[in-house]
Coordinates of N, CA and C in Angstrom, one line a residue:
X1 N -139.3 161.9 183.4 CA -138.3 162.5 184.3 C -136.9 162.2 183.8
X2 N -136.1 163.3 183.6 CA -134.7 162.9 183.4 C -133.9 163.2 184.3
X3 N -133.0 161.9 184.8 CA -132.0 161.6 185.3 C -130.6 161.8 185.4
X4 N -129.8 162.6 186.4 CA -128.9 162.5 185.8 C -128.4 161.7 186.5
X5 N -127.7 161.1 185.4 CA -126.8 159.6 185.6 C -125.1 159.8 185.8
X6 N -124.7 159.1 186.5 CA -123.4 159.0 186.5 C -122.7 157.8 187.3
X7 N -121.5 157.8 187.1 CA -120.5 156.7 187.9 C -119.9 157.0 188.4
X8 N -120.4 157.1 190.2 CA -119.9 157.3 191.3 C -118.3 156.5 191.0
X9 N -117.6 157.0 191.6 CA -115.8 156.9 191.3 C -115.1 156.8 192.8
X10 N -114.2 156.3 193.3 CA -113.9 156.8 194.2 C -112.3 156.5 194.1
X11 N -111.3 157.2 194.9 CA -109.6 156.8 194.8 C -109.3 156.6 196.3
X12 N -109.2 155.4 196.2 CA -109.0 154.3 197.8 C -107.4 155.7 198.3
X13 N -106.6 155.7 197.3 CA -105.4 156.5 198.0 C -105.7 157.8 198.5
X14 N -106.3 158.4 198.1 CA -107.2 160.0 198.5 C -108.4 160.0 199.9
X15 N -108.9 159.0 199.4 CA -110.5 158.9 200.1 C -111.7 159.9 199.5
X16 N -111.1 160.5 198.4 CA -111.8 161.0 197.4 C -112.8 160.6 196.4
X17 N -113.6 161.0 196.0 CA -115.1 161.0 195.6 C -114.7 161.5 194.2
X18 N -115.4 160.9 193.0 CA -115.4 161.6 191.4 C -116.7 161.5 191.0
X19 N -117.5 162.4 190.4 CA -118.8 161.9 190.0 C -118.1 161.9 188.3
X20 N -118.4 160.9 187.9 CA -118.2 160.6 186.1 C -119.6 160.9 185.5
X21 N -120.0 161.7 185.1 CA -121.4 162.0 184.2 C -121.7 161.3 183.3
X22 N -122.8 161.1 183.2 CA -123.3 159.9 181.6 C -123.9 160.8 180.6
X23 N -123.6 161.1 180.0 CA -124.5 162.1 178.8 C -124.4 160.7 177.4
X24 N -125.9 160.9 177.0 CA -126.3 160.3 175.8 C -125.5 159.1 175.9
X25 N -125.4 158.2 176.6 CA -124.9 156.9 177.5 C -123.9 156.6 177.3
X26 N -123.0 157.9 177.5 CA -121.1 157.5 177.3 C -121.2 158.4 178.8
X27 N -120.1 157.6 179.4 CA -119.3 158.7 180.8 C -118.6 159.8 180.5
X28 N -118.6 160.5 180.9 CA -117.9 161.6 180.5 C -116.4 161.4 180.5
X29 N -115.6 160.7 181.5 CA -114.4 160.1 181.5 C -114.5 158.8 181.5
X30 N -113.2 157.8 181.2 CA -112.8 156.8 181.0 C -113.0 156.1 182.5
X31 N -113.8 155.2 183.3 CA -114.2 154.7 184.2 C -112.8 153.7 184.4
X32 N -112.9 153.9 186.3 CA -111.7 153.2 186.4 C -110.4 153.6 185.3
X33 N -110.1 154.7 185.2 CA -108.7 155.0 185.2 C -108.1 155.9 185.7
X34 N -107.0 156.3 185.9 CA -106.6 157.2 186.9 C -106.5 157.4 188.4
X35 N -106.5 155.9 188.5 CA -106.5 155.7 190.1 C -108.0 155.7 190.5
X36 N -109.1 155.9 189.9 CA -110.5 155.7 190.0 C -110.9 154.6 189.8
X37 N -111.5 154.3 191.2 CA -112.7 153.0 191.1 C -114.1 152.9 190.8
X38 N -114.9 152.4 190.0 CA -116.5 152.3 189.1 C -116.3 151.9 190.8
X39 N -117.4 152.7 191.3 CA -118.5 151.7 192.5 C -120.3 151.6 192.4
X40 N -120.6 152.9 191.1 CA -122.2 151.8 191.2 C -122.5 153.4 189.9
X41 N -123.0 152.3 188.7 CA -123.5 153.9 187.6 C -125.1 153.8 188.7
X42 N -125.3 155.3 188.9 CA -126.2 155.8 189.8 C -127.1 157.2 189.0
X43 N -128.0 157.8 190.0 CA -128.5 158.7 190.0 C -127.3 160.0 190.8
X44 N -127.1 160.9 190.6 CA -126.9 161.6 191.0 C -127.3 162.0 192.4
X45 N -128.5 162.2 192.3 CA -129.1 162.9 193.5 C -129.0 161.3 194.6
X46 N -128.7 160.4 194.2 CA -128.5 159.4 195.5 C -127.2 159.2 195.8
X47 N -126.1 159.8 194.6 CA -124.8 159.3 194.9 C -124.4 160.4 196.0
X48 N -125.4 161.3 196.0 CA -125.0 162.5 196.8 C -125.3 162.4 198.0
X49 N -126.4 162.0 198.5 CA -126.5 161.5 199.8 C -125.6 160.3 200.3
X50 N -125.1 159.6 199.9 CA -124.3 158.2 200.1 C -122.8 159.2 200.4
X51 N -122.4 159.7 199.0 CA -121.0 160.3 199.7 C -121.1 161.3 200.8
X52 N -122.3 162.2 201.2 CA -122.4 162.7 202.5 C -122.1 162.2 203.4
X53 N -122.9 160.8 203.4 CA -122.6 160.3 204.7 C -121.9 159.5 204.9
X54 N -121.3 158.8 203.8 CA -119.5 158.6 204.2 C -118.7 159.2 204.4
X55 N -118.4 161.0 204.2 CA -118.0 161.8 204.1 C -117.6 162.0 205.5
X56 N -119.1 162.0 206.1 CA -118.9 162.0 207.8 C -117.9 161.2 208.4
X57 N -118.2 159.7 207.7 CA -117.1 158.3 208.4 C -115.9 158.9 208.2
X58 N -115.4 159.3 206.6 CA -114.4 158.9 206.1 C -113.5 160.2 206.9
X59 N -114.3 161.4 207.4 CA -114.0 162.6 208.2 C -113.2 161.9 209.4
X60 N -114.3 161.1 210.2 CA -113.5 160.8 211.2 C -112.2 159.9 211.2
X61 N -112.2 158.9 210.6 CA -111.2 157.8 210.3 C -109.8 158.9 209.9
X62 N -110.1 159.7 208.9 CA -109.2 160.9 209.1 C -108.6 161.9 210.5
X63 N -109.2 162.1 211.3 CA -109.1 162.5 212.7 C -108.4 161.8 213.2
X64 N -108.6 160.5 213.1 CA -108.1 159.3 213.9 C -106.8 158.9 213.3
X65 N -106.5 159.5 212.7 CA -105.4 159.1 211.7 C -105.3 157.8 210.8
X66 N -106.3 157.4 210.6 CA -106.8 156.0 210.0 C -106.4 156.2 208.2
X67 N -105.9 155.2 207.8 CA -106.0 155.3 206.0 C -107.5 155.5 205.6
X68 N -108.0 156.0 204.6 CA -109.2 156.0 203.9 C -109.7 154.6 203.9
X69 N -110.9 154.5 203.6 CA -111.4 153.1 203.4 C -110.9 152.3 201.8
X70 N -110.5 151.0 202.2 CA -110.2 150.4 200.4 C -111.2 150.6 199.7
X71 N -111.5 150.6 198.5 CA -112.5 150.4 197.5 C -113.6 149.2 197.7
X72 N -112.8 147.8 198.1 CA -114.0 147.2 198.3 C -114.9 147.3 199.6
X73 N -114.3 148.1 200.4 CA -115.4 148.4 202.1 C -116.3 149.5 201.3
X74 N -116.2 150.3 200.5 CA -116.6 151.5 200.0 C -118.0 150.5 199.4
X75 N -117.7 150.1 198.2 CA -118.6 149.2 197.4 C -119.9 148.2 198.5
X76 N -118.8 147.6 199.7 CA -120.0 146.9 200.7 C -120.8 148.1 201.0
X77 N -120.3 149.5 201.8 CA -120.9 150.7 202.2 C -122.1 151.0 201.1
X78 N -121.9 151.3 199.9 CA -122.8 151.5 198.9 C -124.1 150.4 198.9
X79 N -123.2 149.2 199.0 CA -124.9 148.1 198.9 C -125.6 148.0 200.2
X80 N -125.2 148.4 201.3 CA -125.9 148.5 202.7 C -126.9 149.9 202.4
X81 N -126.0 150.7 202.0 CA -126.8 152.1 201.7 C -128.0 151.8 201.0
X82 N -128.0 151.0 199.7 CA -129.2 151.0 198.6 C -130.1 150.1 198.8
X83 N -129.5 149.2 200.3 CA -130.9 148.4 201.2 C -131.3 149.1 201.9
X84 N -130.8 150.1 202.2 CA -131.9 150.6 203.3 C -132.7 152.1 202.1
X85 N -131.6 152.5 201.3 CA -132.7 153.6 200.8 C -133.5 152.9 199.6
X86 N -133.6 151.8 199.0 CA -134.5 151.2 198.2 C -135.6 150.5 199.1
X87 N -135.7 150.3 200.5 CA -136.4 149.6 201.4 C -137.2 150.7 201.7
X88 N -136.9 151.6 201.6 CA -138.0 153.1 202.3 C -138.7 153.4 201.2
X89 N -138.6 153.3 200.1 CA -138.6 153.6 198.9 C -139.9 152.8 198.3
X90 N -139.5 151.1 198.3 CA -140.5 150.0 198.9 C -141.7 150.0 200.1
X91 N -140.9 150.1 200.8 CA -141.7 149.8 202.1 C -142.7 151.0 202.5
X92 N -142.3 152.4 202.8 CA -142.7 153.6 203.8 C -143.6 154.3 202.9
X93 N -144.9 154.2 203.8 CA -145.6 155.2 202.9 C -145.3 156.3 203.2
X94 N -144.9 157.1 202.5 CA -144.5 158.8 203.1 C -145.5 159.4 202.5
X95 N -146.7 160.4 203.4 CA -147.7 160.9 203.6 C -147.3 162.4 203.5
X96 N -148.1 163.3 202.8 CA -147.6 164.3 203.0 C -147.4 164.9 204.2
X97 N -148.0 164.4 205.4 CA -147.9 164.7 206.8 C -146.6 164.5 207.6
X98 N -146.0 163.5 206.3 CA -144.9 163.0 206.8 C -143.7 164.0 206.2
X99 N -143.9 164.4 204.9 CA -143.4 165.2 204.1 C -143.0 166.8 204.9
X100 N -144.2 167.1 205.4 CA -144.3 168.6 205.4 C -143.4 169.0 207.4
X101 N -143.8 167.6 207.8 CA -142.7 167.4 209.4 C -141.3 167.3 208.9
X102 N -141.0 166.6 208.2 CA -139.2 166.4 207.7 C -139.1 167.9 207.0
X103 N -139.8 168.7 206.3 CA -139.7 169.5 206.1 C -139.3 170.8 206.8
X104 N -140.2 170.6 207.7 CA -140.4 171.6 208.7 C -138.9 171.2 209.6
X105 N -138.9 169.9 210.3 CA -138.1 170.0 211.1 C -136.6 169.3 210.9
X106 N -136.4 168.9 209.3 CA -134.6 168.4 209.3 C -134.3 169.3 208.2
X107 N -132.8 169.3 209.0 CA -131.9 170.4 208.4 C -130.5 169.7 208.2
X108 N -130.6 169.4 207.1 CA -129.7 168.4 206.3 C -128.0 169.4 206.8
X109 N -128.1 170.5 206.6 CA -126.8 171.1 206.8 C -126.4 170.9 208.4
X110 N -126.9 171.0 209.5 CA -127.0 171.0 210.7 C -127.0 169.7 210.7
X111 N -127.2 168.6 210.5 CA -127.0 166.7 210.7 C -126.1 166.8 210.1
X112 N -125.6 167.1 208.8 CA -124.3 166.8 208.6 C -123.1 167.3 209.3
X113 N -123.0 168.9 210.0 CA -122.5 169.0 210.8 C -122.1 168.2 211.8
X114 N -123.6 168.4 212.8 CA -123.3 167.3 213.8 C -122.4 165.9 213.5
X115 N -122.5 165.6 212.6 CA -122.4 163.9 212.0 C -121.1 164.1 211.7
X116 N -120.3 165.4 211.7 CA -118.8 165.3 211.6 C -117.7 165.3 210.8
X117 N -119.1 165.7 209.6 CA -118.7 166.5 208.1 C -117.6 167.5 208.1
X118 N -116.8 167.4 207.6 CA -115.7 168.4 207.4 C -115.8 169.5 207.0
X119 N -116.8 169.5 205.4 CA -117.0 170.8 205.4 C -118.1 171.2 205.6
X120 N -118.9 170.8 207.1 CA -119.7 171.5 207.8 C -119.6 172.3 208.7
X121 N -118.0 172.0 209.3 CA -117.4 172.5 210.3 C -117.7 173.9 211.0
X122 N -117.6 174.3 210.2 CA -118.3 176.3 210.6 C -119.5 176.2 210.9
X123 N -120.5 175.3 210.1 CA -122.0 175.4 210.5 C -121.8 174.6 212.3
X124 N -121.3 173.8 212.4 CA -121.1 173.5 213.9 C -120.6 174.5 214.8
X125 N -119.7 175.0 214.7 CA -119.2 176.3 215.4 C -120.7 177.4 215.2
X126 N -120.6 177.9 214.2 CA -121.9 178.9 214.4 C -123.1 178.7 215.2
X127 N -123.6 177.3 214.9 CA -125.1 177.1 215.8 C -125.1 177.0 216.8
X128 N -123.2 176.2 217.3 CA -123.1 175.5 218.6 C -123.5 174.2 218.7
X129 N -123.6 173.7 217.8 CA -124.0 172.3 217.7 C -123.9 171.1 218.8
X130 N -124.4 170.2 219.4 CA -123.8 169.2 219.6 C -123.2 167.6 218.8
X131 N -122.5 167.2 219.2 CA -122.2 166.0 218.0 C -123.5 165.2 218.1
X132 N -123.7 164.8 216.9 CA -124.7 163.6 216.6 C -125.4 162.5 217.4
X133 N -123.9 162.4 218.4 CA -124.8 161.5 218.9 C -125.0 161.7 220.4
X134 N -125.3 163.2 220.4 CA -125.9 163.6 221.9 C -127.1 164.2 222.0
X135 N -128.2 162.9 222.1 CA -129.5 163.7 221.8 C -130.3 162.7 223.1
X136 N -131.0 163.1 222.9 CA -132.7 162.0 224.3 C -133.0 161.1 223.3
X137 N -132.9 159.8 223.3 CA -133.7 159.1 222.9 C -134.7 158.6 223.1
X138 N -135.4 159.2 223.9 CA -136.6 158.8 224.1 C -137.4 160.3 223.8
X139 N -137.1 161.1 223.6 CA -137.4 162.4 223.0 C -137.7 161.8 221.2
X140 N -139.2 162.0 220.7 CA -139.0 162.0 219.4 C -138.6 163.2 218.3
X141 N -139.0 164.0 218.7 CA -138.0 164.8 218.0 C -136.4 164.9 217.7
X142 N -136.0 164.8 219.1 CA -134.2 164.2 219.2 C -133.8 163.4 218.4
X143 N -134.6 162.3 218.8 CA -134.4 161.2 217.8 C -133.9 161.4 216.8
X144 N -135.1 161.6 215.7 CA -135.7 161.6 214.9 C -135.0 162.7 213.5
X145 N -134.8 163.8 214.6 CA -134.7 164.9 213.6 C -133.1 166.0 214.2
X146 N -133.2 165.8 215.4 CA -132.1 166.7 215.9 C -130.5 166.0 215.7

């Protein structure tokens, strides 16, 4: 399987995101320069879920009028992240029964909306969304997937 590799980046002054690409095991740019901080040489397809969902945080903190997060809250955020997605990864047997339900029922564009994603904004407005965190919890589906 090949991987694409790279070095998640981030600029504490922006609250902006760089993916630095690794081809044939050089970065495509000079790591950590330019106001860029190395926070973890990764996979691609995980650095993308991680910036999603800080994207959401980093959305609100924005709203709120808040500075961006420093570089080192970003880097704790990253290692909390890779405990819990290397622990499912370990731990969860995912069944294709489990597979073909997440399939059927999450809609990554619609949770990220809800969740407060910036540029999901329109998909919130169009469906009528509610925010994230107005669902039944005792409802498993709500839970789980809405």
């Amino acid at each position: 399987m090949d991987k694409n590799l790279m070095i998640l980046e981030y600029k504490e002054s922006k609250g902006q995101w760089h993916y630095n690409m690794v081809r044939n095991h050089k970065p495509q740019n000079q790591p950590d320069s330019y106001g860029w901080t190395s926070i973890a040489f990764t996979e691609e397809r995980k650095a993308r879920v991680f910036t999603y969902m800080m994207d959401c945080k980093m959305h609100q903190r924005e709203r709120e009028g808040l500075e961006p997060y420093p570089a080192e809250h970003i880097k704790k955020e990253w290692k909390l992240f890779c405990y819990v997605y290397n622990t499912i990864i370990k731990n969860i047997d995912i069944t294709d029964e489990d597979k073909k339900l997440v399939a059927e029922q999450f809609d990554s564009t619609k949770t990220l909306a809800r969740l407060g994603h910036a540029g999901f904004s329109d998909v919130m407005e169009d469906y009528d969304l509610e925010p994230a965190e107005n669902y039944n919890p005792l409802d498993f589906m709500e839970a789980n997937f809405k």
